[in-house]
């Protein structure tokens, strides 16, 4: 089964543009445009979506039903809106535990995608400091199914405020 990676750009438009520009401008500037266009085609896009994160979390939920992962993860069950960034960072740290615990390629790829997408979406307010929020280690440890349900809930908080 192939996993979609929405953070990768479609390269066809950029490549066609590069070839078009290169055919008309066979100068040093044309070569620079060609090279830069090809490089930009491989760069990740910036508009990651929280909806894509939820889709991947649901996929992980489905995948773990057939695989036994015996992990308890620090889980924020009742996120205060003023602590959602802090809580999201904790969820992302705990996802790395799933990466470490799982040998399943589909789960590993999907978790990696979630981490990338969530970090991209957080980049606009990732430097915000929230006070009065619980540290990750202060949170209750829960099984992976409860962790994923809480994770979906916090992502929905980000969707509702955007």
PDB file of C-alpha atoms in Angstrom:
ATOM      1  CA  UNK A   1       0.000   0.000   0.000  1.00  0.00           C
ATOM      2  CA  UNK A   2       1.386   3.381  -0.987  1.00  0.00           C
ATOM      3  CA  UNK A   3       1.339   6.273   1.485  1.00  0.00           C
ATOM      4  CA  UNK A   4       0.587   9.696   0.117  1.00  0.00           C
ATOM      5  CA  UNK A   5       3.064  12.364   1.078  1.00  0.00           C
ATOM      6  CA  UNK A   6       1.191  15.646   0.762  1.00  0.00           C
ATOM      7  CA  UNK A   7       4.232  17.635   1.792  1.00  0.00           C
ATOM      8  CA  UNK A   8       5.989  16.935  -1.514  1.00  0.00           C
ATOM      9  CA  UNK A   9       5.400  19.267  -4.465  1.00  0.00           C
ATOM     10  CA  UNK A  10       4.282  18.112  -7.852  1.00  0.00           C
ATOM     11  CA  UNK A  11       7.381  18.474  -9.994  1.00  0.00           C
ATOM     12  CA  UNK A  12       5.870  18.397 -13.466  1.00  0.00           C
ATOM     13  CA  UNK A  13       4.896  22.077 -13.718  1.00  0.00           C
ATOM     14  CA  UNK A  14       8.247  23.311 -12.433  1.00  0.00           C
ATOM     15  CA  UNK A  15      10.187  21.025 -14.797  1.00  0.00           C
ATOM     16  CA  UNK A  16       8.148  22.076 -17.845  1.00  0.00           C
ATOM     17  CA  UNK A  17       8.684  25.707 -16.951  1.00  0.00           C
ATOM     18  CA  UNK A  18      12.405  25.116 -16.548  1.00  0.00           C
ATOM     19  CA  UNK A  19      12.682  23.415 -19.937  1.00  0.00           C
ATOM     20  CA  UNK A  20      10.671  26.191 -21.583  1.00  0.00           C
ATOM     21  CA  UNK A  21      12.824  28.909 -20.035  1.00  0.00           C
ATOM     22  CA  UNK A  22      16.016  27.055 -20.806  1.00  0.00           C
ATOM     23  CA  UNK A  23      15.110  26.603 -24.463  1.00  0.00           C
ATOM     24  CA  UNK A  24      14.504  30.348 -24.876  1.00  0.00           C
ATOM     25  CA  UNK A  25      17.350  31.619 -22.733  1.00  0.00           C
ATOM     26  CA  UNK A  26      20.478  29.644 -23.537  1.00  0.00           C
ATOM     27  CA  UNK A  27      22.552  32.099 -21.571  1.00  0.00           C
ATOM     28  CA  UNK A  28      24.136  31.902 -18.167  1.00  0.00           C
ATOM     29  CA  UNK A  29      20.976  33.432 -16.663  1.00  0.00           C
ATOM     30  CA  UNK A  30      18.853  30.778 -18.391  1.00  0.00           C
ATOM     31  CA  UNK A  31      20.983  28.039 -16.919  1.00  0.00           C
ATOM     32  CA  UNK A  32      20.609  29.574 -13.446  1.00  0.00           C
ATOM     33  CA  UNK A  33      16.825  29.711 -13.884  1.00  0.00           C
ATOM     34  CA  UNK A  34      16.835  26.081 -14.984  1.00  0.00           C
ATOM     35  CA  UNK A  35      18.893  24.909 -12.002  1.00  0.00           C
ATOM     36  CA  UNK A  36      16.932  26.950  -9.455  1.00  0.00           C
ATOM     37  CA  UNK A  37      13.621  25.774 -10.915  1.00  0.00           C
ATOM     38  CA  UNK A  38      14.686  22.143 -10.663  1.00  0.00           C
ATOM     39  CA  UNK A  39      15.820  22.650  -7.069  1.00  0.00           C
ATOM     40  CA  UNK A  40      12.517  24.324  -6.131  1.00  0.00           C
ATOM     41  CA  UNK A  41      10.595  21.386  -7.587  1.00  0.00           C
ATOM     42  CA  UNK A  42      12.119  19.111  -4.949  1.00  0.00           C
ATOM     43  CA  UNK A  43      11.591  21.423  -1.979  1.00  0.00           C
ATOM     44  CA  UNK A  44       8.755  20.662   0.448  1.00  0.00           C
ATOM     45  CA  UNK A  45       5.731  22.888   0.133  1.00  0.00           C
ATOM     46  CA  UNK A  46       4.926  25.163   3.041  1.00  0.00           C
ATOM     47  CA  UNK A  47       1.176  24.786   3.267  1.00  0.00           C
ATOM     48  CA  UNK A  48       0.879  21.642   5.361  1.00  0.00           C
ATOM     49  CA  UNK A  49      -2.611  20.831   6.489  1.00  0.00           C
ATOM     50  CA  UNK A  50      -3.950  19.780   9.881  1.00  0.00           C
ATOM     51  CA  UNK A  51      -6.538  17.751   7.953  1.00  0.00           C
ATOM     52  CA  UNK A  52      -3.686  15.676   6.505  1.00  0.00           C
ATOM     53  CA  UNK A  53      -2.403  15.109  10.051  1.00  0.00           C
ATOM     54  CA  UNK A  54      -5.812  13.809  11.136  1.00  0.00           C
ATOM     55  CA  UNK A  55      -5.973  11.545   8.081  1.00  0.00           C
ATOM     56  CA  UNK A  56      -2.591  10.037   8.968  1.00  0.00           C
ATOM     57  CA  UNK A  57      -3.529   9.642  12.649  1.00  0.00           C
ATOM     58  CA  UNK A  58      -6.638   7.704  11.601  1.00  0.00           C
ATOM     59  CA  UNK A  59      -4.428   5.574   9.374  1.00  0.00           C
ATOM     60  CA  UNK A  60      -2.128   4.826  12.321  1.00  0.00           C
ATOM     61  CA  UNK A  61      -5.183   3.888  14.419  1.00  0.00           C
ATOM     62  CA  UNK A  62      -6.212   1.376  11.762  1.00  0.00           C
ATOM     63  CA  UNK A  63      -2.706  -0.033  11.401  1.00  0.00           C
ATOM     64  CA  UNK A  64      -2.138  -0.580  15.137  1.00  0.00           C
ATOM     65  CA  UNK A  65      -5.272  -2.719  15.399  1.00  0.00           C
ATOM     66  CA  UNK A  66      -3.448  -5.530  13.608  1.00  0.00           C
ATOM     67  CA  UNK A  67      -0.090  -4.995  15.323  1.00  0.00           C
ATOM     68  CA  UNK A  68       0.644  -5.212  19.021  1.00  0.00           C
ATOM     69  CA  UNK A  69       2.505  -2.151  20.266  1.00  0.00           C
ATOM     70  CA  UNK A  70       2.875  -2.305  24.011  1.00  0.00           C
ATOM     71  CA  UNK A  71       3.561   1.319  24.781  1.00  0.00           C
ATOM     72  CA  UNK A  72       2.139   3.808  27.206  1.00  0.00           C
ATOM     73  CA  UNK A  73       2.543   7.400  26.170  1.00  0.00           C
ATOM     74  CA  UNK A  74       2.274  10.706  27.991  1.00  0.00           C
ATOM     75  CA  UNK A  75      -1.136  11.962  26.935  1.00  0.00           C
ATOM     76  CA  UNK A  76      -2.852  15.307  27.453  1.00  0.00           C
ATOM     77  CA  UNK A  77      -6.536  14.438  27.728  1.00  0.00           C
ATOM     78  CA  UNK A  78      -7.922  17.830  28.657  1.00  0.00           C
ATOM     79  CA  UNK A  79      -5.970  20.458  26.738  1.00  0.00           C
ATOM     80  CA  UNK A  80      -6.591  24.060  27.714  1.00  0.00           C
ATOM     81  CA  UNK A  81      -6.705  26.270  24.581  1.00  0.00           C
ATOM     82  CA  UNK A  82      -3.876  28.390  26.010  1.00  0.00           C
ATOM     83  CA  UNK A  83      -1.646  25.290  26.177  1.00  0.00           C
ATOM     84  CA  UNK A  84      -2.331  23.688  22.814  1.00  0.00           C
ATOM     85  CA  UNK A  85       1.132  24.386  21.351  1.00  0.00           C
ATOM     86  CA  UNK A  86       2.872  22.939  24.414  1.00  0.00           C
ATOM     87  CA  UNK A  87       0.575  19.905  24.295  1.00  0.00           C
ATOM     88  CA  UNK A  88       1.189  19.437  20.561  1.00  0.00           C
ATOM     89  CA  UNK A  89       4.943  19.443  21.126  1.00  0.00           C
ATOM     90  CA  UNK A  90       4.489  16.715  23.758  1.00  0.00           C
ATOM     91  CA  UNK A  91       2.384  14.637  21.366  1.00  0.00           C
ATOM     92  CA  UNK A  92       5.055  14.957  18.697  1.00  0.00           C
ATOM     93  CA  UNK A  93       7.767  13.849  21.132  1.00  0.00           C
ATOM     94  CA  UNK A  94       5.689  10.828  22.105  1.00  0.00           C
ATOM     95  CA  UNK A  95       5.159   9.903  18.446  1.00  0.00           C
ATOM     96  CA  UNK A  96       8.878   9.210  18.329  1.00  0.00           C
ATOM     97  CA  UNK A  97       8.282   6.437  20.888  1.00  0.00           C
ATOM     98  CA  UNK A  98       5.925   4.804  18.381  1.00  0.00           C
ATOM     99  CA  UNK A  99       8.660   5.126  15.745  1.00  0.00           C
ATOM    100  CA  UNK A 100      11.067   3.389  18.085  1.00  0.00           C
ATOM    101  CA  UNK A 101       8.639   0.653  19.176  1.00  0.00           C
ATOM    102  CA  UNK A 102       7.223  -0.275  15.778  1.00  0.00           C
ATOM    103  CA  UNK A 103       8.938  -2.384  13.161  1.00  0.00           C
ATOM    104  CA  UNK A 104       6.032  -1.949  10.735  1.00  0.00           C
ATOM    105  CA  UNK A 105       7.109   0.050   7.669  1.00  0.00           C
ATOM    106  CA  UNK A 106       3.624   1.545   7.054  1.00  0.00           C
ATOM    107  CA  UNK A 107       3.358   2.798  10.638  1.00  0.00           C
ATOM    108  CA  UNK A 108       6.896   4.205  10.589  1.00  0.00           C
ATOM    109  CA  UNK A 109       6.312   6.069   7.311  1.00  0.00           C
ATOM    110  CA  UNK A 110       2.953   7.417   8.454  1.00  0.00           C
ATOM    111  CA  UNK A 111       4.316   8.543  11.831  1.00  0.00           C
ATOM    112  CA  UNK A 112       7.228  10.261  10.086  1.00  0.00           C
ATOM    113  CA  UNK A 113       4.745  12.021   7.811  1.00  0.00           C
ATOM    114  CA  UNK A 114       2.619  13.162  10.793  1.00  0.00           C
ATOM    115  CA  UNK A 115       5.690  14.574  12.536  1.00  0.00           C
ATOM    116  CA  UNK A 116       6.734  16.462   9.407  1.00  0.00           C
ATOM    117  CA  UNK A 117       3.246  17.832   8.668  1.00  0.00           C
ATOM    118  CA  UNK A 118       2.542  18.867  12.259  1.00  0.00           C
ATOM    119  CA  UNK A 119       5.929  20.570  12.617  1.00  0.00           C
ATOM    120  CA  UNK A 120       5.328  22.407   9.321  1.00  0.00           C
ATOM    121  CA  UNK A 121       1.912  23.555  10.501  1.00  0.00           C
ATOM    122  CA  UNK A 122       3.338  24.581  13.878  1.00  0.00           C
ATOM    123  CA  UNK A 123       6.212  26.546  12.349  1.00  0.00           C
ATOM    124  CA  UNK A 124       4.185  29.774  12.295  1.00  0.00           C
ATOM    125  CA  UNK A 125       3.588  29.720  16.053  1.00  0.00           C
ATOM    126  CA  UNK A 126       6.178  27.211  17.243  1.00  0.00           C
ATOM    127  CA  UNK A 127       8.217  29.862  19.061  1.00  0.00           C
ATOM    128  CA  UNK A 128       5.246  30.926  21.185  1.00  0.00           C
ATOM    129  CA  UNK A 129       5.849  30.386  24.887  1.00  0.00           C
ATOM    130  CA  UNK A 130       2.824  29.301  26.881  1.00  0.00           C
ATOM    131  CA  UNK A 131       2.902  29.633  30.650  1.00  0.00           C
ATOM    132  CA  UNK A 132       1.145  27.507  33.240  1.00  0.00           C
ATOM    133  CA  UNK A 133       1.089  24.415  31.021  1.00  0.00           C
ATOM    134  CA  UNK A 134       1.995  20.903  32.132  1.00  0.00           C
ATOM    135  CA  UNK A 135       5.334  19.476  31.093  1.00  0.00           C
ATOM    136  CA  UNK A 136       5.207  16.242  29.085  1.00  0.00           C
ATOM    137  CA  UNK A 137       6.391  14.134  32.029  1.00  0.00           C
ATOM    138  CA  UNK A 138       3.568  15.502  34.201  1.00  0.00           C
ATOM    139  CA  UNK A 139       0.924  14.073  31.892  1.00  0.00           C
ATOM    140  CA  UNK A 140      -0.863  10.789  32.524  1.00  0.00           C
ATOM    141  CA  UNK A 141       0.441   7.750  30.653  1.00  0.00           C
ATOM    142  CA  UNK A 142      -2.164   6.091  28.447  1.00  0.00           C
ATOM    143  CA  UNK A 143      -2.253   3.322  25.868  1.00  0.00           C
ATOM    144  CA  UNK A 144      -1.632   4.077  22.221  1.00  0.00           C
ATOM    145  CA  UNK A 145      -5.336   4.053  21.241  1.00  0.00           C
ATOM    146  CA  UNK A 146      -6.222   6.688  23.857  1.00  0.00           C
ATOM    147  CA  UNK A 147      -3.113   8.665  22.905  1.00  0.00           C
ATOM    148  CA  UNK A 148      -4.192   8.807  19.249  1.00  0.00           C
ATOM    149  CA  UNK A 149      -7.747   9.843  20.163  1.00  0.00           C
ATOM    150  CA  UNK A 150      -6.416  12.706  22.284  1.00  0.00           C
ATOM    151  CA  UNK A 151      -3.988  13.641  19.523  1.00  0.00           C
ATOM    152  CA  UNK A 152      -6.864  13.928  17.021  1.00  0.00           C
ATOM    153  CA  UNK A 153      -8.735  16.111  19.519  1.00  0.00           C
ATOM    154  CA  UNK A 154      -5.859  18.587  19.849  1.00  0.00           C
ATOM    155  CA  UNK A 155      -5.379  18.738  16.071  1.00  0.00           C
ATOM    156  CA  UNK A 156      -9.070  19.623  15.786  1.00  0.00           C
ATOM    157  CA  UNK A 157      -8.415  22.498  18.205  1.00  0.00           C
ATOM    158  CA  UNK A 158      -5.827  23.844  15.745  1.00  0.00           C
ATOM    159  CA  UNK A 159      -8.277  23.453  12.851  1.00  0.00           C
ATOM    160  CA  UNK A 160     -11.045  25.281  14.719  1.00  0.00           C
ATOM    161  CA  UNK A 161      -8.824  28.261  15.518  1.00  0.00           C
ATOM    162  CA  UNK A 162      -7.350  28.696  12.057  1.00  0.00           C
TER     163      UNK A 162
END
